[in-house]
PDB file of C-alpha atoms in Angstrom:
ATOM      1  CA  MET A  13     -95.657  14.109  38.054  1.00 47.00           C
ATOM      2  CA  SER A  14     -97.537  15.655  35.193  1.00 56.00           C
ATOM      3  CA  PHE A  15     -97.644  14.292  31.665  1.00 59.00           C
ATOM      4  CA  VAL A  16     -94.260  14.290  29.926  1.00 59.00           C
ATOM      5  CA  PRO A  17     -94.392  14.584  26.117  1.00 61.00           C
ATOM      6  CA  GLY A  18     -92.325  12.082  24.176  1.00 64.00           C
ATOM      7  CA  SER A  19     -89.896  14.792  23.106  1.00 64.00           C
ATOM      8  CA  GLN A  20     -89.081  15.517  26.783  1.00 67.00           C
ATOM      9  CA  GLN A  21     -88.669  11.910  27.969  1.00 71.00           C
ATOM     10  CA  ARG A  22     -84.949  11.958  27.244  1.00 78.00           C
ATOM     11  CA  HIS A  23     -84.685  14.702  29.902  1.00 87.00           C
ATOM     12  CA  LEU A  24     -86.105  12.480  32.658  1.00 96.00           C
ATOM     13  CA  ARG A  25     -83.873  11.934  35.686  1.00 97.00           C
ATOM     14  CA  ALA A  26     -84.298   9.971  38.895  1.00 97.00           C
ATOM     15  CA  CYS A  27     -83.140  11.148  42.312  1.00 97.00           C
ATOM     16  CA  MET A  28     -80.411   8.816  43.605  1.00 97.00           C
ATOM     17  CA  VAL A  29     -81.723   9.154  47.163  1.00 95.00           C
ATOM     18  CA  CYS A  30     -85.507   8.708  46.880  1.00 95.00           C
ATOM     19  CA  SER A  31     -85.807   7.604  43.199  1.00 96.00           C
ATOM     20  CA  ILE A  32     -88.548  10.087  42.220  1.00 97.00           C
ATOM     21  CA  VAL A  33     -88.541  10.694  38.449  1.00 97.00           C
ATOM     22  CA  GLN A  34     -88.907  14.214  37.015  1.00 96.00           C
ATOM     23  CA  VAL A  35     -87.627  16.153  34.045  1.00 95.00           C
ATOM     24  CA  GLN A  36     -84.258  17.784  34.670  1.00 96.00           C
ATOM     25  CA  GLN A  37     -85.678  21.327  34.528  1.00 95.00           C
ATOM     26  CA  ARG A  38     -88.170  20.528  37.299  1.00 96.00           C
ATOM     27  CA  PHE A  39     -85.358  19.337  39.570  1.00 97.00           C
ATOM     28  CA  ILE A  40     -83.531  22.597  38.826  1.00 97.00           C
ATOM     29  CA  ARG A  41     -86.627  24.785  39.238  1.00 97.00           C
ATOM     30  CA  GLU A  42     -88.194  23.088  42.301  1.00 97.00           C
ATOM     31  CA  GLY A  43     -85.601  20.672  43.683  1.00 97.00           C
ATOM     32  CA  CYS A  44     -86.471  17.180  44.885  1.00 97.00           C
ATOM     33  CA  PRO A  45     -89.833  17.090  46.691  1.00 97.00           C
ATOM     34  CA  ASN A  46     -88.557  14.449  49.147  1.00 95.00           C
ATOM     35  CA  CYS A  47     -84.887  15.302  49.620  1.00 94.00           C
ATOM     36  CA  GLU A  48     -84.568  19.048  49.152  1.00 94.00           C
ATOM     37  CA  THR A  49     -83.755  19.751  52.812  1.00 90.00           C
ATOM     38  CA  PHE A  50     -80.405  17.952  52.564  1.00 90.00           C
ATOM     39  CA  LEU A  51     -79.708  17.837  48.795  1.00 93.00           C
ATOM     40  CA  GLY A  52     -80.443  21.489  47.959  1.00 93.00           C
ATOM     41  CA  LEU A  53     -80.962  20.891  44.237  1.00 96.00           C
ATOM     42  CA  GLN A  54     -83.197  23.904  43.596  1.00 97.00           C
ATOM     43  CA  ASN A  55     -81.407  26.404  41.332  1.00 97.00           C
ATOM     44  CA  HIS A  56     -78.214  24.287  41.340  1.00 97.00           C
ATOM     45  CA  PRO A  57     -77.898  22.495  37.966  1.00 97.00           C
ATOM     46  CA  GLU A  58     -74.489  21.032  38.848  1.00 97.00           C
ATOM     47  CA  ASP A  59     -75.951  19.365  41.968  1.00 96.00           C
ATOM     48  CA  VAL A  60     -78.871  18.042  39.908  1.00 97.00           C
ATOM     49  CA  GLN A  61     -76.305  16.396  37.606  1.00 97.00           C
ATOM     50  CA  GLN A  62     -74.475  14.811  40.557  1.00 96.00           C
ATOM     51  CA  CYS A  63     -77.486  13.674  42.625  1.00 97.00           C
ATOM     52  CA  THR A  64     -79.842  12.454  39.885  1.00 98.00           C
ATOM     53  CA  SER A  65     -79.354   9.923  37.115  1.00 97.00           C
ATOM     54  CA  GLN A  66     -80.641   9.418  33.591  1.00 96.00           C
ATOM     55  CA  VAL A  67     -80.006   5.692  34.024  1.00 96.00           C
ATOM     56  CA  PHE A  68     -82.902   4.020  35.817  1.00 96.00           C
ATOM     57  CA  GLU A  69     -85.136   0.962  35.411  1.00 95.00           C
ATOM     58  CA  GLY A  70     -88.862   0.468  35.843  1.00 94.00           C
ATOM     59  CA  LEU A  71     -91.451   3.002  36.889  1.00 94.00           C
ATOM     60  CA  ILE A  72     -93.901   2.911  39.798  1.00 94.00           C
ATOM     61  CA  THR A  73     -96.750   5.396  40.084  1.00 94.00           C
ATOM     62  CA  LEU A  74     -97.765   6.044  43.679  1.00 94.00           C
ATOM     63  CA  ALA A  75    -100.976   7.891  44.464  1.00 93.00           C
ATOM     64  CA  ASP A  76    -100.904   7.209  48.221  1.00 93.00           C
ATOM     65  CA  PRO A  77     -97.452   6.054  49.370  1.00 89.00           C
ATOM     66  CA  SER A  78     -98.592   5.734  53.002  1.00 89.00           C
ATOM     67  CA  GLN A  79    -101.113   3.002  52.084  1.00 92.00           C
ATOM     68  CA  SER A  80     -99.156   1.140  49.397  1.00 92.00           C
ATOM     69  CA  TRP A  81     -97.425  -2.201  49.946  1.00 93.00           C
ATOM     70  CA  VAL A  82     -95.313  -1.414  46.860  1.00 92.00           C
ATOM     71  CA  ALA A  83     -94.169   1.804  48.551  1.00 92.00           C
ATOM     72  CA  ARG A  84     -93.140  -0.161  51.668  1.00 92.00           C
ATOM     73  CA  TRP A  85     -91.367  -2.769  49.523  1.00 91.00           C
ATOM     74  CA  GLN A  86     -89.422  -0.028  47.674  1.00 92.00           C
ATOM     75  CA  ARG A  87     -88.866   2.042  50.860  1.00 91.00           C
ATOM     76  CA  LEU A  88     -90.977   4.891  49.436  1.00 92.00           C
ATOM     77  CA  ASP A  89     -93.581   5.189  52.202  1.00 87.00           C
ATOM     78  CA  GLY A  90     -93.521   8.682  53.632  1.00 90.00           C
ATOM     79  CA  TYR A  91     -92.643  10.253  50.281  1.00 94.00           C
ATOM     80  CA  VAL A  92     -94.867  12.463  48.123  1.00 96.00           C
ATOM     81  CA  PRO A  93     -97.164  10.897  45.507  1.00 96.00           C
ATOM     82  CA  GLY A  94     -95.497  10.660  42.110  1.00 95.00           C
ATOM     83  CA  VAL A  95     -93.586   8.443  39.701  1.00 95.00           C
ATOM     84  CA  TYR A  96     -90.586   6.556  41.066  1.00 96.00           C
ATOM     85  CA  ALA A  97     -87.897   4.391  39.497  1.00 96.00           C
ATOM     86  CA  VAL A  98     -87.512   0.810  40.708  1.00 95.00           C
ATOM     87  CA  LYS A  99     -83.727   1.000  40.340  1.00 96.00           C
ATOM     88  CA  VAL A 100     -81.462   4.049  39.911  1.00 97.00           C
ATOM     89  CA  VAL A 101     -77.893   3.656  38.681  1.00 96.00           C
ATOM     90  CA  GLY A 102     -75.286   6.099  39.936  1.00 94.00           C
ATOM     91  CA  GLN A 103     -73.162   7.042  42.887  1.00 92.00           C
ATOM     92  CA  LEU A 104     -73.689  10.054  45.111  1.00 94.00           C
ATOM     93  CA  PRO A 105     -70.701  12.235  45.955  1.00 94.00           C
ATOM     94  CA  GLU A 106     -69.246  11.367  49.377  1.00 94.00           C
ATOM     95  CA  GLU A 107     -69.969  14.907  50.609  1.00 93.00           C
ATOM     96  CA  THR A 108     -73.666  14.436  49.814  1.00 94.00           C
ATOM     97  CA  VAL A 109     -73.777  11.106  51.664  1.00 94.00           C
ATOM     98  CA  GLN A 110     -72.215  12.871  54.655  1.00 94.00           C
ATOM     99  CA  ASN A 111     -74.858  15.646  54.456  1.00 90.00           C
ATOM    100  CA  ILE A 112     -77.607  13.013  54.592  1.00 92.00           C
ATOM    101  CA  GLU A 113     -76.035  11.361  57.637  1.00 93.00           C
ATOM    102  CA  ASP A 114     -75.485  14.740  59.326  1.00 92.00           C
ATOM    103  CA  ALA A 115     -79.212  15.438  58.845  1.00 88.00           C
ATOM    104  CA  GLY A 116     -80.016  12.196  60.695  1.00 89.00           C
ATOM    105  CA  GLY A 117     -80.747  10.112  57.611  1.00 86.00           C
ATOM    106  CA  ARG A 118     -79.178   6.995  56.211  1.00 86.00           C
ATOM    107  CA  TYR A 119     -78.360   6.682  52.523  1.00 91.00           C
ATOM    108  CA  ILE A 120     -79.312   3.368  50.953  1.00 89.00           C
ATOM    109  CA  PRO A 121     -78.258   3.156  47.283  1.00 92.00           C
ATOM    110  CA  ARG A 122     -81.184   2.574  44.903  1.00 91.00           C
ATOM    111  CA  ASP A 123     -79.093   0.590  42.411  1.00 89.00           C
ATOM    112  CA  GLY A 124     -79.676  -2.826  44.004  1.00 80.00           C
ATOM    113  CA  THR A 125     -76.203  -3.128  45.581  1.00 80.00           C
ATOM    114  CA  VAL A 126     -77.646  -3.112  49.119  1.00 70.00           C
ATOM    115  CA  HIS A 127     -80.225  -5.749  50.004  1.00 55.00           C
ATOM    116  CA  ASP A 128     -82.944  -5.422  52.647  1.00 51.00           C
ATOM    117  CA  ASP A 129     -80.868  -7.611  55.003  1.00 51.00           C
ATOM    118  CA  ASP A 130     -78.051  -5.038  54.806  1.00 54.00           C
ATOM    119  CA  ALA A 131     -80.297  -1.960  55.073  1.00 52.00           C
TER     120      ALA A 131
END
């Protein structure tokens, strides 16, 4: 994630699947760098609204997610380097959850409602 000027910080959103934080326009322009294959956010502003959230807590900067214990703890290992939210509030549409499962993935909410024992 590149520098975000103070005037643009209110446009930050976090992906509800992987928790990466980007400005809304970047999600629309490029999609989610971790989840694009099953979310398809690129050039779909309405999907960006449904699959990302402006309500998130804490920020983690990961330079090398494959070597980071914080990345393992937050289930971020295997993702691209960037800035991630610790907690993301919001609920994905049921159709999107089904798309993730159809692609062989498993959706684990990033809002703290599912604990590691449940995941």
